[in-house]
Amino acid sequence: MAEKKLVEAITSMSEDFAQWYTDVVKKAELIDYSNVKGCMVIKPAGYAIWENIQRQLDERFKATGVENVYMPMFIPESLLQKEKDHVEGFAPEVAWVTHGGLNPLQERMCVRPTSETLFCDFYKGDIHSYRDLPKVYNQWCSVVRWEKETRPFLRSREFLWQEGHTAHATAKEAEERTEQMLNIYADFCEEVLAIPVIKGRKTEKEKFAGAHATYSIEALMHDGKALQSGTSHNFGDGFAKAFGIQFTDKDNQLKYVHQTSWGVSTRIIGAIIMVHGDDSGLVLPPKIAPTQIMIIPIQQKKEGVLDKAYELREKLGSFRVKVDDSDKSPGWKFSEQEMRGIPLRVEIGPKDIEAGKCVICRRDTREKVETALEQLEKTVEELLAQMQSDMLKRAKKHLEEHTYTALNREDFEKIFQEKTGFVKAMWCGEMACEEAIKENMAVTSRCMPFKQECLSDTCVYCGKPAKKMVYWGKAY
Amino acid sequence: MAEKKLVEAITSMSEDFAQWYTDVVKKAELIDYSNVKGCMVIKPAGYAIWENIQRQLDERFKATGVENVYMPMFIPESLLQKEKDHVEGFAPEVAWVTHGGLNPLQERMCVRPTSETLFCDFYKGDIHSYRDLPKVYNQWCSVVRWEKETRPFLRSREFLWQEGHTAHATAKEAEERTEQMLNIYADFCEEVLAIPVIKGRKTEKEKFAGAHATYSIEALMHDGKALQSGTSHNFGDGFAKAFGIQFTDKDNQLKYVHQTSWGVSTRIIGAIIMVHGDDSGLVLPPKIAPTQIMIIPIQQKKEGVLDKAYELREKLGSFRVKVDDSDKSPGWKFSEQEMRGIPLRVEIGPKDIEAGKCVICRRDTREKVETALEQLEKTVEELLAQMQSDMLKRAKKHLEEHTYTALNREDFEKIFQEKTGFVKAMWCGEMACEEAIKENMAVTSRCMPFKQECLSDTCVYCGKPAKKMVYWGKAY
């Protein structure tokens, strides 16, 4: 009976979604809590997902001319204070280093919550002429934000991310880069993570501290809550003026650069879990799964079974494949493979070997397919592709079915009382109105989508003339 | 004349080696100094070297079963203090975080100088049975040590590294892993970085804080000074006892695990510079060079020249190749390619195109080879392989020619007065004697090499019976 523990221990989604999430991250061995409050240990199964995200995003970045660099992890207090809005946004939640070794520091430093100020300080010394532009730099690192409430991947005092920081000669080029990176994030989510996203611009209230404009991609989780999954900021020349980053242009005039920054973090692993997971655990899209196929031998002590399993692993060498040859029972191994979200399970036992076939089971649909061993490679390839595309289709359907339209305040409030999801509604563009919505309804503007629709002429909440269509939702 | 500035500005090695080093790291654009004292900005050319090191080392690690993870960057003070020797070694040089946001922390935390304590704390909760062993984890991250004197790559308050931390059921297995990782480092240095190293064990005085035994690889720089380029530690069950990491073995007995840790850092980029560089700048071994070939068009404004350069880039697509199509002069571009250590330069101009050939120049020997364009790919491949192997040969020759033997104190002192390099000499094994050598001669024991020779029966310094042959040297 001990064998069933793994599966029994997980709370069902419908019963308690938050507990289900916590169970999955623990039971799928993605993370562990650490002795350092609010910080997590990312275990091999979790880190391998991040490595795959890194590799595939990094390739997409480099194809557009991005170069990787590394900045110090500390920011002297005076540097953090150079851009007024920025310091106001971040100072309340940074960790402060006050001593080096046995001595107090002359000036305290924070551990980077984000590195705009460091990049600006560097660019100030490194950019002189139009020939030095554009700078399209990125770094993979960890950042620290001293949050009060934390949850694995979603909100953690330390998390891993990439942060791109660019400098351009013109406002137009900066705007193009801001949008280009948002598109890279959106395409990556759809094509690799099988997560459809809404692309749009953040309102003034929700934009990044110090940005001229913030764009984001917003995904819808299984429980109907939104998760901001990537952001791209256009700073205009605001930081350049605060830091004095000037260059001599072709016309021999001294000008300020225009800057952008953009980032995706380990938070996106939370999105993978909450978009695709089910009551048996994690379900990983094949393109991001560290292990795509688990071969599970049946009656493995019988002669030839394990050898056959290893032979199949060899045969499937172009995929990420493993054999579970531990001394656990097949049922236990099945549960583990399901909990860990491994896309395909190949079952092979004495009878299968005799018949020259095996059984393949898809993680997402539980569908079982029998295949001749000589067809195995081809079948696996097709199944992985099918699963990847089906997962996106299902996530799209969920997004569509949980996106509502509200034309007046009554509907707007009613929908959020009865349902969870995105609500599309017109908005007057006033921050006071947005704040009232948040205050009274506990929902926030997620973004003003690039694909605007004119649903009506008046603001859904205050009735004033409408300026923008907004996606509203409850967010992580 | 401005065009010559780049080359003129670099100090020659023989004139002032330390200044030459600083010039190279700056002029080859590997790093920049930052506003954060003692921390460096690693620029694209420097970071790309680190990315190549990471990728190739990581592959070698994973082939032996290493899994990557990520631990928090903070260590609570009480956790750092659990292993007595360890805290004594590191506490004087850590950065302390005392405030989170606006509030003082209940317990201060240091930014990790190394993560033994965090891994131990994690293993204590994660290891229960022999089935949970071995744990062979590694992380790529940055660490902080509050050094007083800093130099780019060689000694920096923050640096990048990997740190492996393993736990095993037996002492034998831990010892095997310690040696296995040292061998991986040594092979990587020889095969990829073209740097020959001495493998050996550190003396008690020089071993890692808390280790049972420390092994290191020691390389010899061009100026005759040693650089410790990688270390591997066997902790025995010392940390396990301090942290209470126990498991139930197959015989149903509760036992302590045996642990190891091993690391290589960005310091090794300093070794590449100081082993291979010359008075024109950096010289990068082809296997680690981010750009292996720079194609430089001659008279690039003439019709067809740039097109031909791009065509050759296409043709050489299986290598890491770039075209320098900037509007600088060819001479300037040559200097830059040399300063940056790019292994091969391909020169192509109107006359070459007419004759269906081009000129290839090797960075290390300056040797020029003319080759027919249809032979280009093959010639480049051969030249890169030849250069890689010649660089190792030259470094080996330098190591041999600067390794001396001392049989008595007079010779020992005389050699270090007149020469720089390694000195092989017998040692009594007493820490007091080793300390006297350091005090009086300003040299340190580098390691007790695995390949022991019996040079004489008595200690080179104190004349007592000899126990070990030691490599002595001045070290970075």
Coordinates of C-alpha atoms in Angstrom, one line a residue, chain A residues 102 131 165 215 220 270 303 321 389 429:
Chain A
L102 CA 34.6 42.4 9.7
R131 CA 29.4 53.7 -33.8
H165 CA 19.3 46.0 -21.4
Y215 CA 4.5 45.6 -22.5
L220 CA -4.4 32.3 -18.0
G270 CA 4.8 28.2 -12.5
E303 CA 15.7 -12.6 -18.7
V321 CA 15.0 9.2 -23.0
S389 CA 0.2 20.6 -30.6
G429 CA -8.0 55.6 -19.2

